[in-house]
Each structure stands twice: as structure tokens, then as C-alpha cells.
Short mmCIF file of N, CA and C in Angstrom, two decimals:
data_model
loop_
_atom_site.label_atom_id
_atom_site.label_comp_id
_atom_site.label_asym_id
_atom_site.label_seq_id
_atom_site.Cartn_x
_atom_site.Cartn_y
_atom_site.Cartn_z
N ARG Y 4 11.63 -7.73 2.65
CA ARG Y 4 11.20 -6.32 2.63
C ARG Y 4 9.68 -6.25 2.35
N ARG Y 5 9.23 -6.99 1.37
CA ARG Y 5 7.79 -6.95 1.04
C ARG Y 5 6.98 -7.44 2.25
N HIS Y 6 7.48 -8.48 2.88
CA HIS Y 6 6.76 -9.03 4.02
C HIS Y 6 6.64 -7.99 5.13
N SER Y 7 7.74 -7.27 5.35
CA SER Y 7 7.75 -6.25 6.41
C SER Y 7 6.64 -5.23 6.14
N ARG Y 8 6.53 -4.85 4.89
CA ARG Y 8 5.52 -3.84 4.54
C ARG Y 8 4.12 -4.39 4.85
N LEU Y 9 3.88 -5.63 4.48
CA LEU Y 9 2.57 -6.23 4.73
C LEU Y 9 2.30 -6.30 6.23
N GLY Y 10 3.33 -6.66 6.98
CA GLY Y 10 3.17 -6.77 8.43
C GLY Y 10 2.77 -5.42 9.01
N ASN Y 11 3.29 -4.34 8.40
CA ASN Y 11 2.96 -3.01 8.90
C ASN Y 11 1.47 -2.72 8.70
N LEU Y 12 0.93 -3.24 7.62
CA LEU Y 12 -0.49 -3.01 7.32
C LEU Y 12 -1.37 -3.93 8.17
N SER Y 13 -2.51 -3.42 8.56
CA SER Y 13 -3.43 -4.23 9.38
C SER Y 13 -4.31 -5.10 8.48
N PRO Y 14 -4.88 -6.16 9.00
CA PRO Y 14 -5.75 -7.05 8.21
C PRO Y 14 -6.81 -6.24 7.47
N ALA Y 15 -7.44 -5.31 8.17
CA ALA Y 15 -8.49 -4.49 7.54
C ALA Y 15 -7.87 -3.64 6.44
N ASP Y 16 -6.71 -3.06 6.72
CA ASP Y 16 -6.04 -2.22 5.72
C ASP Y 16 -5.71 -3.05 4.48
N TYR Y 17 -5.20 -4.23 4.72
CA TYR Y 17 -4.83 -5.12 3.60
C TYR Y 17 -6.07 -5.41 2.73
N GLU Y 18 -7.18 -5.68 3.39
CA GLU Y 18 -8.42 -5.97 2.65
C GLU Y 18 -8.85 -4.73 1.87
N ASN Y 19 -8.75 -3.59 2.52
CA ASN Y 19 -9.14 -2.34 1.87
C ASN Y 19 -8.29 -2.13 0.62
N MET Y 20 -7.00 -2.38 0.74
CA MET Y 20 -6.10 -2.20 -0.40
C MET Y 20 -6.53 -3.13 -1.54
N HIS Y 21 -6.83 -4.36 -1.19
CA HIS Y 21 -7.23 -5.35 -2.19
C HIS Y 21 -8.51 -4.89 -2.90
N LEU Y 22 -9.45 -4.41 -2.11
CA LEU Y 22 -10.72 -3.95 -2.68
C LEU Y 22 -10.47 -2.77 -3.61
N THR Y 23 -9.63 -1.85 -3.18
CA THR Y 23 -9.32 -0.67 -4.01
C THR Y 23 -8.72 -1.12 -5.33
N GLN Y 24 -7.80 -2.06 -5.27
CA GLN Y 24 -7.16 -2.56 -6.49
C GLN Y 24 -8.20 -3.19 -7.41
N ASN Y 25 -9.12 -3.93 -6.82
CA ASN Y 25 -10.16 -4.60 -7.59
C ASN Y 25 -11.02 -3.56 -8.30
N GLU Y 26 -11.35 -2.50 -7.58
CA GLU Y 26 -12.19 -1.45 -8.16
C GLU Y 26 -11.46 -0.81 -9.34
N VAL Y 27 -10.20 -0.55 -9.15
CA VAL Y 27 -9.40 0.08 -10.22
C VAL Y 27 -9.38 -0.83 -11.44
N SER Y 28 -9.26 -2.13 -11.19
CA SER Y 28 -9.22 -3.10 -12.29
C SER Y 28 -10.55 -3.04 -13.05
N ALA Y 29 -11.64 -2.95 -12.31
CA ALA Y 29 -12.96 -2.91 -12.94
C ALA Y 29 -13.10 -1.56 -13.63
#
């Protein structure tokens, strides 16, 4: 199920999500 969700997201989207999470952490 988790994999399916990731597959739905595009490489750019995935990176954007990661960056957003990083910002929130900071």
C-alpha cells in the first residue's frame, strides 16, 4: 500500500515532499 502511494507521486513531487518535511523539522 505504501509503495502504491509513492508510485502515484512523481519524482519531483516526492522531492518536494521531502523538502517540505525537512523545513518543518527545522
